[in-house]
Amino acid sequence: MAAGQWDSYVKSNLSKYRHKDKTQKDVLLVFKSFRDLRPKMDTYTFNDGSRRELLCIEGTIPVYYKGNTYNIPVCIWLMDTHPDNPPLCFVKPTPDMLIKPSKYVDANGRIYLPYLHDWKYPASDLIGLIQVMSAVFGENSPVFARGSQPPPRPTYTPGQPMGYPGTPRQPAPGFNPGAMPMPMPQPSGPGNLPYQYPPTSSGYQPTPNYQYPPTQYPQQQPPRYPPASQPQATPPYPPSSAAATETPVASAAHKPLQTQVSVGDEAIRASLQSAVEEKLRRKMNETFDRYQAEMDSLTATKDKLQTGQRQLEEMVNKLEQEQVEVEKNIQLMRVKDEEIKQALAKTEGKEELDIDEAVTPTTPLYKQLLNLFSEEMTIEDTYYYLMEALRKDVIDLEVFLKHVRELSRKQFLLRAHIQKARQTAGLRDVGH
């Protein structure tokens, strides 16, 4: 099926994905470059028993070795948070293959790569992941051919590491060096054992009882694996010290992809460079955030200091104005003091003045006002002494009320006369 024919299938099955557009774009780019891969929606069961409908990309990816192309079957499960989280990748051998554990693939087929560990979108995508897988599998084949007889059990001595082709073998996580690699189940058939995944540190835990759904590969002849002793037109991988019959799967029905770029050390170097760049970027962001926080703190302190400076300037200006007012008042008091001294000097040697005669109204109307005010003030004083007498039980309440009524009536008349006299004199009204 052409790559463009997967567009509608992928688009219609990404309704539950958080980033539909990004996931669709990333997946369709894979089908344009790798024609032997195809999408499939299936149920993925996690360790906690939860199930989720996820998109699986399955098929074969090309591996280049000494100018020849080999095809490795894989399956890639995309999380519903793709591309924020890395996918789960597995080697999915055919019935004629066995998994060869290494530091990149464990005995159960789970793929571990630095590219997955340092996954960060958009620097990481499915195209780059598959290219890194092709480069890594070109150095260390994840599968070998199942011979007519089981491969000999590798000799294991405690303290002696297992060997990979060309390099010392280190036991993979969960791999028993004294046992043969666990064979993968056939793609279909009721008698297959459930496939087991190892635990993972990511947010999605694969279940140990998950069984791959039946795989519908294109009708073709299964690849044949040439014996190591017979010369072949297509050279196999070099035999491993662990199993004499281990050879990569030869591609008999698939041709090298024309659109696939050549990958090798450059892909691994690009993966490492991406991881280093991400770490440097993260470190730079942390440093920037720390300095930005310090700058924000200094800026806030600067604003407070400027506000305090303005307040101090306002206080200084206010004090200066008050100082000018005080100086004016002092000058005025000195002038008044001189006037009082002069008035006192004029009265020295004269007879003592009579207070009643000191204030003499200039007109009869003013004299009447003076007498009316004096009588009203007398009534106010009488009120006070009447209340004191009532408080001390000198007079009873009846006598107190009788005098208050009389004085109130008289005070009302006095205030009315005062109001009329002030109007006649042209003076303003005074509230009582």
Short mmCIF file of C-alpha atoms in Angstrom, two decimals:
data_model
loop_
_atom_site.label_atom_id
_atom_site.label_comp_id
_atom_site.label_asym_id
_atom_site.label_seq_id
_atom_site.Cartn_x
_atom_site.Cartn_y
_atom_site.Cartn_z
CA MET A 1 0.00 0.00 0.00
CA ALA A 2 1.36 3.43 -0.91
CA ALA A 3 2.30 5.78 1.89
CA GLY A 4 -0.41 8.24 0.92
CA GLN A 5 -3.11 5.59 1.40
CA TRP A 6 -2.39 5.50 5.16
CA ASP A 7 -3.39 9.16 5.61
CA SER A 8 -7.10 8.58 6.16
CA TYR A 9 -6.49 5.51 8.37
CA VAL A 10 -4.08 7.35 10.64
CA LYS A 11 -6.23 10.47 10.82
CA SER A 12 -9.37 8.53 11.71
CA ASN A 13 -7.67 6.60 14.54
CA LEU A 14 -6.02 9.51 16.39
CA SER A 15 -9.20 10.91 17.96
CA LYS A 16 -8.04 9.98 21.49
CA TYR A 17 -4.55 11.37 21.08
CA ARG A 18 -3.71 14.63 22.82
CA HIS A 19 -1.68 16.10 19.93
CA LYS A 20 -3.45 14.78 16.84
CA ASP A 21 -1.80 17.02 14.25
CA LYS A 22 1.75 16.52 15.51
CA THR A 23 1.30 12.75 15.81
CA GLN A 24 -0.25 12.46 12.35
CA LYS A 25 2.53 14.47 10.77
CA ASP A 26 5.23 12.45 12.53
CA VAL A 27 3.68 9.09 11.59
CA LEU A 28 3.02 9.93 7.94
CA LEU A 29 6.61 11.05 7.45
CA VAL A 30 7.67 7.57 8.57
CA PHE A 31 5.53 5.88 5.91
CA LYS A 32 6.96 8.13 3.20
CA SER A 33 10.53 7.04 4.05
CA PHE A 34 9.96 3.45 5.21
CA ARG A 35 7.55 1.67 2.88
CA ASP A 36 7.69 -1.64 4.80
CA LEU A 37 6.08 -0.14 7.90
CA ARG A 38 2.32 0.14 8.37
CA PRO A 39 -0.03 1.42 11.09
CA LYS A 40 -2.39 -0.64 13.20
CA MET A 41 -4.72 0.28 16.08
CA ASP A 42 -4.72 -2.27 18.87
CA THR A 43 -5.28 -2.57 22.62
CA TYR A 44 -2.24 -2.21 24.84
CA THR A 45 -2.44 -3.62 28.38
CA PHE A 46 -0.26 -2.10 31.11
CA ASN A 47 1.11 -3.68 34.26
CA ASP A 48 -1.68 -2.24 36.40
CA GLY A 49 -4.25 -3.97 34.21
CA SER A 50 -5.42 -0.83 32.44
CA ARG A 51 -6.02 -1.01 28.70
CA ARG A 52 -5.66 1.66 26.10
CA GLU A 53 -6.19 1.88 22.37
CA LEU A 54 -2.82 2.88 20.91
CA LEU A 55 -1.40 3.21 17.42
CA CYS A 56 1.24 0.62 16.60
CA ILE A 57 3.72 0.96 13.73
CA GLU A 58 4.90 -2.52 12.71
CA GLY A 59 6.90 -4.01 9.91
CA THR A 60 10.58 -4.15 9.01
CA ILE A 61 13.29 -1.52 8.98
CA PRO A 62 16.37 -1.73 6.75
CA VAL A 63 19.76 -2.39 8.32
CA TYR A 64 22.86 -1.72 6.23
CA TYR A 65 25.90 -3.93 6.68
CA LYS A 66 28.89 -3.98 4.31
CA GLY A 67 26.87 -2.60 1.42
CA ASN A 68 23.97 -5.04 1.83
CA THR A 69 20.51 -4.47 3.24
CA TYR A 70 18.88 -6.63 5.88
CA ASN A 71 15.39 -6.21 7.31
CA ILE A 72 14.66 -6.35 11.04
CA PRO A 73 11.03 -6.73 12.19
CA VAL A 74 10.02 -4.20 14.84
CA CYS A 75 6.90 -2.69 16.36
CA ILE A 76 6.64 0.82 17.76
CA TRP A 77 3.77 1.71 20.15
CA LEU A 78 2.91 5.42 20.24
CA MET A 79 1.61 6.74 23.57
CA ASP A 80 -1.53 8.88 23.48
CA THR A 81 0.67 11.76 24.67
CA HIS A 82 2.95 11.49 21.61
CA PRO A 83 5.22 13.31 20.88
CA ASP A 84 5.66 14.51 24.48
CA ASN A 85 6.59 11.00 25.65
CA PRO A 86 8.85 8.51 23.84
CA PRO A 87 7.31 5.47 22.17
CA LEU A 88 7.73 1.88 23.35
CA CYS A 89 9.87 -0.07 20.86
CA PHE A 90 10.26 -3.84 20.55
CA VAL A 91 11.99 -6.26 18.21
CA LYS A 92 9.32 -8.62 16.88
CA PRO A 93 11.07 -11.66 15.45
CA THR A 94 9.40 -14.07 13.05
CA PRO A 95 9.13 -17.80 13.88
CA ASP A 96 12.48 -18.34 12.10
CA MET A 97 14.31 -15.85 14.32
CA LEU A 98 15.58 -15.66 17.89
CA ILE A 99 16.42 -12.54 19.86
CA LYS A 100 20.08 -11.89 20.54
CA PRO A 101 20.30 -9.79 23.72
CA SER A 102 22.70 -6.87 23.84
CA LYS A 103 23.03 -3.59 25.65
CA TYR A 104 20.38 -2.16 23.29
CA VAL A 105 17.91 -5.09 23.25
CA ASP A 106 17.04 -7.28 26.21
CA ALA A 107 16.06 -10.94 26.10
CA ASN A 108 12.37 -10.05 25.72
CA GLY A 109 12.89 -7.81 22.71
CA ARG A 110 12.52 -4.42 24.44
CA ILE A 111 14.71 -1.79 22.77
CA TYR A 112 16.77 0.62 24.90
CA LEU A 113 18.49 3.54 23.16
CA PRO A 114 19.97 6.85 24.34
CA TYR A 115 17.75 8.45 21.74
CA LEU A 116 14.68 7.19 23.63
CA HIS A 117 16.11 8.12 27.03
CA ASP A 118 16.81 11.69 25.89
CA TRP A 119 13.58 12.04 23.89
CA LYS A 120 12.61 15.70 23.54
CA TYR A 121 10.20 16.95 20.88
CA PRO A 122 10.77 18.51 18.33
CA ALA A 123 14.46 17.56 18.43
CA SER A 124 13.36 13.90 18.56
CA ASP A 125 10.96 12.26 16.10
CA LEU A 126 10.11 8.85 14.68
CA ILE A 127 12.29 9.28 11.58
CA GLY A 128 15.36 9.95 13.71
CA LEU A 129 14.46 7.07 16.04
CA ILE A 130 14.24 4.55 13.18
CA GLN A 131 17.48 5.83 11.67
CA VAL A 132 19.27 5.37 15.01
CA MET A 133 17.77 1.88 15.34
CA SER A 134 19.05 0.99 11.85
CA ALA A 135 22.52 2.26 12.70
CA VAL A 136 22.66 0.44 16.05
CA PHE A 137 21.30 -2.82 14.63
CA GLY A 138 23.89 -2.58 11.86
CA GLU A 139 26.56 -2.80 14.55
CA ASN A 140 24.78 -5.29 16.83
CA SER A 141 22.16 -7.49 15.22
CA PRO A 142 19.14 -7.95 17.55
CA VAL A 143 18.13 -11.33 16.00
CA PHE A 144 19.75 -14.40 14.57
CA ALA A 145 18.45 -17.27 12.47
CA ARG A 146 16.88 -20.26 14.18
CA GLY A 147 18.85 -23.29 12.87
CA SER A 148 17.61 -26.81 12.42
CA GLN A 149 19.32 -27.66 15.72
CA PRO A 150 19.15 -25.34 18.74
CA PRO A 151 22.22 -23.15 19.06
CA PRO A 152 24.76 -24.51 21.53
CA ARG A 153 24.45 -23.14 25.06
CA PRO A 154 27.24 -20.63 25.60
CA THR A 155 29.77 -21.59 28.19
CA TYR A 156 29.55 -19.30 31.16
CA THR A 157 32.11 -19.04 33.92
CA PRO A 158 31.32 -16.85 36.96
CA GLY A 159 33.18 -13.59 36.67
CA GLN A 160 33.70 -14.01 32.90
CA PRO A 161 31.49 -11.66 30.74
CA MET A 162 29.47 -12.95 27.84
CA GLY A 163 30.76 -11.91 24.43
CA TYR A 164 29.14 -10.10 21.51
CA PRO A 165 30.63 -10.05 18.06
CA GLY A 166 33.74 -8.00 18.21
CA THR A 167 33.13 -6.66 21.74
CA PRO A 168 32.97 -8.11 25.27
CA ARG A 169 29.44 -9.21 26.09
CA GLN A 170 27.75 -7.59 29.07
CA PRO A 171 24.61 -9.27 30.44
CA ALA A 172 21.48 -7.27 29.58
CA PRO A 173 19.00 -6.29 32.33
CA GLY A 174 16.89 -9.31 33.21
CA PHE A 175 19.00 -11.66 31.03
CA ASN A 176 20.26 -14.94 32.47
CA PRO A 177 23.68 -15.61 30.92
CA GLY A 178 23.34 -19.31 31.55
CA ALA A 179 20.13 -19.72 29.55
CA MET A 180 19.24 -19.37 25.91
CA PRO A 181 17.43 -16.19 24.74
CA MET A 182 13.69 -16.48 25.04
CA PRO A 183 12.18 -17.21 21.60
CA MET A 184 9.47 -14.88 20.40
CA PRO A 185 5.97 -16.35 19.83
CA GLN A 186 4.59 -16.81 16.37
CA PRO A 187 2.45 -13.95 15.02
CA SER A 188 -0.73 -16.02 15.17
CA GLY A 189 -2.05 -19.29 16.55
CA PRO A 190 -3.93 -20.27 19.66
CA GLY A 191 -1.07 -22.20 21.21
CA ASN A 192 1.36 -19.35 21.61
CA LEU A 193 2.56 -18.31 25.05
CA PRO A 194 1.88 -14.72 26.16
CA TYR A 195 4.66 -12.31 25.40
CA GLN A 196 6.35 -10.74 28.43
CA TYR A 197 7.74 -7.23 28.69
CA PRO A 198 10.31 -6.09 31.23
CA PRO A 199 9.39 -3.31 33.68
CA THR A 200 10.12 0.19 32.52
CA SER A 201 10.74 3.46 34.31
CA SER A 202 8.48 5.48 32.03
CA GLY A 203 4.96 6.51 32.86
CA TYR A 204 3.51 3.57 30.87
CA GLN A 205 4.25 0.13 32.30
CA PRO A 206 3.83 -2.76 29.82
CA THR A 207 2.00 -5.74 31.19
CA PRO A 208 3.80 -9.07 31.59
CA ASN A 209 0.79 -10.84 30.05
CA TYR A 210 0.50 -8.81 26.87
CA GLN A 211 0.25 -10.83 23.67
CA TYR A 212 1.02 -9.25 20.36
CA PRO A 213 -2.00 -9.09 18.08
CA PRO A 214 -1.80 -11.30 14.99
CA THR A 215 0.40 -9.66 12.39
CA GLN A 216 -0.71 -9.64 8.78
CA TYR A 217 2.53 -9.51 6.85
CA PRO A 218 2.45 -9.36 3.02
CA GLN A 219 2.41 -12.75 1.35
CA GLN A 220 6.00 -13.56 0.62
CA GLN A 221 8.50 -16.34 1.07
CA PRO A 222 10.14 -16.34 4.49
CA PRO A 223 13.78 -15.30 4.33
CA ARG A 224 16.28 -18.10 4.18
CA TYR A 225 19.38 -18.05 6.28
CA PRO A 226 22.46 -19.41 4.56
CA PRO A 227 24.70 -21.76 6.55
CA ALA A 228 27.88 -20.18 7.77
CA SER A 229 30.02 -22.70 5.85
CA GLN A 230 28.44 -22.09 2.41
CA PRO A 231 29.43 -19.05 0.35
CA GLN A 232 26.54 -16.75 -0.38
CA ALA A 233 26.11 -13.84 -2.75
CA THR A 234 24.86 -11.74 0.15
CA PRO A 235 27.36 -11.91 3.02
CA PRO A 236 25.82 -12.71 6.41
CA TYR A 237 26.75 -11.11 9.70
CA PRO A 238 29.86 -12.56 11.31
CA PRO A 239 29.04 -15.48 13.64
CA SER A 240 28.86 -14.81 17.34
CA SER A 241 30.87 -16.62 19.96
CA ALA A 242 27.66 -17.28 21.85
CA ALA A 243 25.91 -19.15 18.99
CA ALA A 244 27.54 -20.43 15.83
CA THR A 245 24.32 -20.24 13.86
CA GLU A 246 23.57 -16.58 14.59
CA THR A 247 23.20 -14.64 11.34
CA PRO A 248 21.16 -11.51 10.59
CA VAL A 249 18.00 -11.96 8.60
CA ALA A 250 18.70 -11.59 4.89
CA SER A 251 16.34 -9.55 2.79
CA ALA A 252 15.08 -11.76 -0.03
CA ALA A 253 11.89 -9.94 -0.90
CA HIS A 254 12.66 -6.33 0.10
CA LYS A 255 14.84 -3.96 -1.86
CA PRO A 256 16.83 -1.06 -0.35
CA LEU A 257 14.70 2.05 0.02
CA GLN A 258 15.55 4.80 -2.40
CA THR A 259 14.29 7.51 -0.07
CA GLN A 260 16.09 6.22 3.05
CA VAL A 261 19.19 8.23 3.88
CA SER A 262 22.37 6.41 4.81
CA VAL A 263 22.78 6.17 8.55
CA GLY A 264 25.58 4.90 10.72
CA ASP A 265 27.90 6.61 13.09
CA GLU A 266 26.44 9.95 12.02
CA ALA A 267 23.00 8.97 13.40
CA ILE A 268 24.44 7.93 16.76
CA ARG A 269 26.56 11.06 16.82
CA ALA A 270 23.45 13.12 16.05
CA SER A 271 21.59 11.39 18.89
CA LEU A 272 24.40 12.10 21.35
CA GLN A 273 24.71 15.65 20.08
CA SER A 274 20.96 16.15 20.56
CA ALA A 275 21.19 14.83 24.13
CA VAL A 276 24.15 17.11 24.92
CA GLU A 277 22.40 20.10 23.37
CA GLU A 278 19.29 19.38 25.42
CA LYS A 279 21.28 19.13 28.65
CA LEU A 280 23.15 22.35 27.86
CA ARG A 281 19.89 24.07 26.97
CA ARG A 282 18.30 22.88 30.21
CA LYS A 283 21.33 24.03 32.22
CA MET A 284 21.30 27.38 30.42
CA ASN A 285 17.58 27.79 31.14
CA GLU A 286 18.15 27.03 34.83
CA THR A 287 20.98 29.58 34.97
CA PHE A 288 18.88 32.12 33.12
CA ASP A 289 15.92 31.58 35.46
CA ARG A 290 18.17 31.97 38.52
CA TYR A 291 19.69 35.21 37.26
CA GLN A 292 16.29 36.43 36.11
CA ALA A 293 14.92 35.85 39.63
CA GLU A 294 17.86 37.81 41.07
CA MET A 295 17.24 40.62 38.59
CA ASP A 296 13.55 40.68 39.49
CA SER A 297 14.47 40.87 43.18
CA LEU A 298 16.93 43.70 42.53
CA THR A 299 14.38 45.50 40.38
CA ALA A 300 11.77 45.24 43.16
CA THR A 301 14.34 46.58 45.67
CA LYS A 302 15.16 49.44 43.28
CA ASP A 303 11.45 50.33 42.97
CA LYS A 304 11.08 50.35 46.76
CA LEU A 305 14.15 52.57 47.14
CA GLN A 306 12.86 54.99 44.51
CA THR A 307 9.47 55.11 46.24
CA GLY A 308 11.19 55.78 49.56
CA GLN A 309 13.30 58.50 47.92
CA ARG A 310 10.18 60.24 46.60
CA GLN A 311 8.54 60.03 50.03
CA LEU A 312 11.64 61.49 51.68
CA GLU A 313 11.75 64.32 49.14
CA GLU A 314 8.07 65.10 49.84
CA MET A 315 8.74 65.08 53.58
CA VAL A 316 11.74 67.39 53.16
CA ASN A 317 9.68 69.80 51.03
CA LYS A 318 6.90 69.76 53.61
CA LEU A 319 9.35 70.44 56.43
CA GLU A 320 10.84 73.32 54.48
CA GLN A 321 7.37 74.81 53.97
CA GLU A 322 6.56 74.38 57.66
CA GLN A 323 9.88 75.97 58.55
CA VAL A 324 8.99 79.01 56.43
CA GLU A 325 5.57 79.24 58.14
CA VAL A 326 7.16 78.95 61.58
CA GLU A 327 9.63 81.71 60.76
CA LYS A 328 6.76 83.93 59.61
CA ASN A 329 4.82 83.22 62.82
CA ILE A 330 7.88 83.95 64.92
CA GLN A 331 8.31 87.26 63.14
CA LEU A 332 4.62 88.07 63.68
CA MET A 333 4.86 87.18 67.38
CA ARG A 334 7.86 89.46 67.77
CA VAL A 335 5.90 92.31 66.20
CA LYS A 336 2.89 91.69 68.48
CA ASP A 337 5.19 91.43 71.48
CA GLU A 338 6.61 94.85 70.70
CA GLU A 339 3.11 96.28 70.39
CA ILE A 340 2.09 94.83 73.78
CA LYS A 341 5.24 96.21 75.39
CA GLN A 342 4.49 99.64 73.97
CA ALA A 343 0.87 99.48 75.23
CA LEU A 344 2.03 98.44 78.68
CA ALA A 345 4.55 101.27 78.71
CA LYS A 346 1.78 103.77 78.03
CA THR A 347 -0.39 102.46 80.93
CA GLU A 348 2.38 102.60 83.51
CA GLY A 349 1.84 105.22 86.21
CA LYS A 350 -1.91 105.51 85.60
CA GLU A 351 -4.69 104.51 88.03
CA GLU A 352 -6.10 100.97 87.96
CA LEU A 353 -8.87 100.61 85.40
CA ASP A 354 -12.42 99.45 86.30
CA ILE A 355 -13.29 96.40 84.26
CA ASP A 356 -16.94 97.38 84.01
CA GLU A 357 -16.01 100.77 82.71
CA ALA A 358 -13.26 99.44 80.41
CA VAL A 359 -15.85 98.06 77.98
CA THR A 360 -18.27 100.79 77.02
CA PRO A 361 -20.55 100.30 73.98
CA THR A 362 -20.47 103.14 71.50
CA THR A 363 -24.23 103.10 70.79
CA PRO A 364 -27.36 102.26 72.81
CA LEU A 365 -28.13 99.36 70.50
CA TYR A 366 -24.75 97.74 71.24
CA LYS A 367 -25.26 98.38 74.95
CA GLN A 368 -28.61 96.55 74.75
CA LEU A 369 -26.91 93.60 73.00
CA LEU A 370 -24.27 93.50 75.73
CA ASN A 371 -26.88 93.39 78.48
CA LEU A 372 -28.90 90.70 76.67
CA PHE A 373 -25.83 88.46 76.25
CA SER A 374 -24.91 88.96 79.91
CA GLU A 375 -28.40 87.90 81.06
CA GLU A 376 -28.30 84.81 78.79
CA MET A 377 -24.93 83.73 80.17
CA THR A 378 -26.34 84.21 83.67
CA ILE A 379 -29.18 81.81 82.85
CA GLU A 380 -26.62 79.23 81.55
CA ASP A 381 -24.78 79.45 84.88
CA THR A 382 -28.06 79.10 86.76
CA TYR A 383 -28.78 75.86 84.87
CA TYR A 384 -25.46 74.47 86.05
CA TYR A 385 -26.04 75.25 89.70
CA LEU A 386 -29.61 73.93 89.59
CA MET A 387 -28.34 70.57 88.23
CA GLU A 388 -25.69 70.43 90.93
CA ALA A 389 -28.32 71.12 93.60
CA LEU A 390 -30.55 68.36 92.20
CA ARG A 391 -27.60 65.94 92.13
CA LYS A 392 -26.79 66.66 95.76
CA ASP A 393 -30.49 66.42 96.81
CA VAL A 394 -30.56 70.02 97.93
CA ILE A 395 -33.75 70.51 95.90
CA ASP A 396 -36.23 67.95 94.70
CA LEU A 397 -37.15 67.23 91.09
CA GLU A 398 -40.36 69.24 91.15
CA VAL A 399 -38.60 72.43 92.26
CA PHE A 400 -35.85 71.80 89.67
CA LEU A 401 -38.34 71.45 86.81
CA LYS A 402 -40.25 74.55 87.92
CA HIS A 403 -37.16 76.77 87.84
CA VAL A 404 -35.94 75.26 84.56
CA ARG A 405 -39.26 76.04 82.87
CA GLU A 406 -39.13 79.66 84.04
CA LEU A 407 -35.51 80.12 83.03
CA SER A 408 -36.10 78.47 79.63
CA ARG A 409 -38.99 80.80 78.88
CA LYS A 410 -36.87 83.82 79.81
CA GLN A 411 -33.88 82.55 77.81
CA PHE A 412 -36.06 82.10 74.74
CA LEU A 413 -37.20 85.73 74.93
CA LEU A 414 -33.61 86.94 75.43
CA ARG A 415 -32.41 85.06 72.37
CA ALA A 416 -35.24 86.44 70.27
CA HIS A 417 -34.34 90.01 71.33
CA ILE A 418 -30.66 89.36 70.60
CA GLN A 419 -31.49 88.10 67.12
CA LYS A 420 -33.65 91.12 66.37
CA ALA A 421 -31.06 93.57 67.74
CA ARG A 422 -28.27 92.02 65.63
CA GLN A 423 -30.40 92.28 62.53
CA THR A 424 -31.07 95.91 63.29
CA ALA A 425 -27.35 96.57 63.81
CA GLY A 426 -26.51 94.85 60.56
CA LEU A 427 -24.61 92.01 62.22
CA ARG A 428 -24.68 88.37 61.01
CA ASP A 429 -26.80 85.79 62.79
CA VAL A 430 -25.15 83.74 65.52
CA GLY A 431 -26.24 80.14 66.05
CA HIS A 432 -26.86 79.00 69.60
#
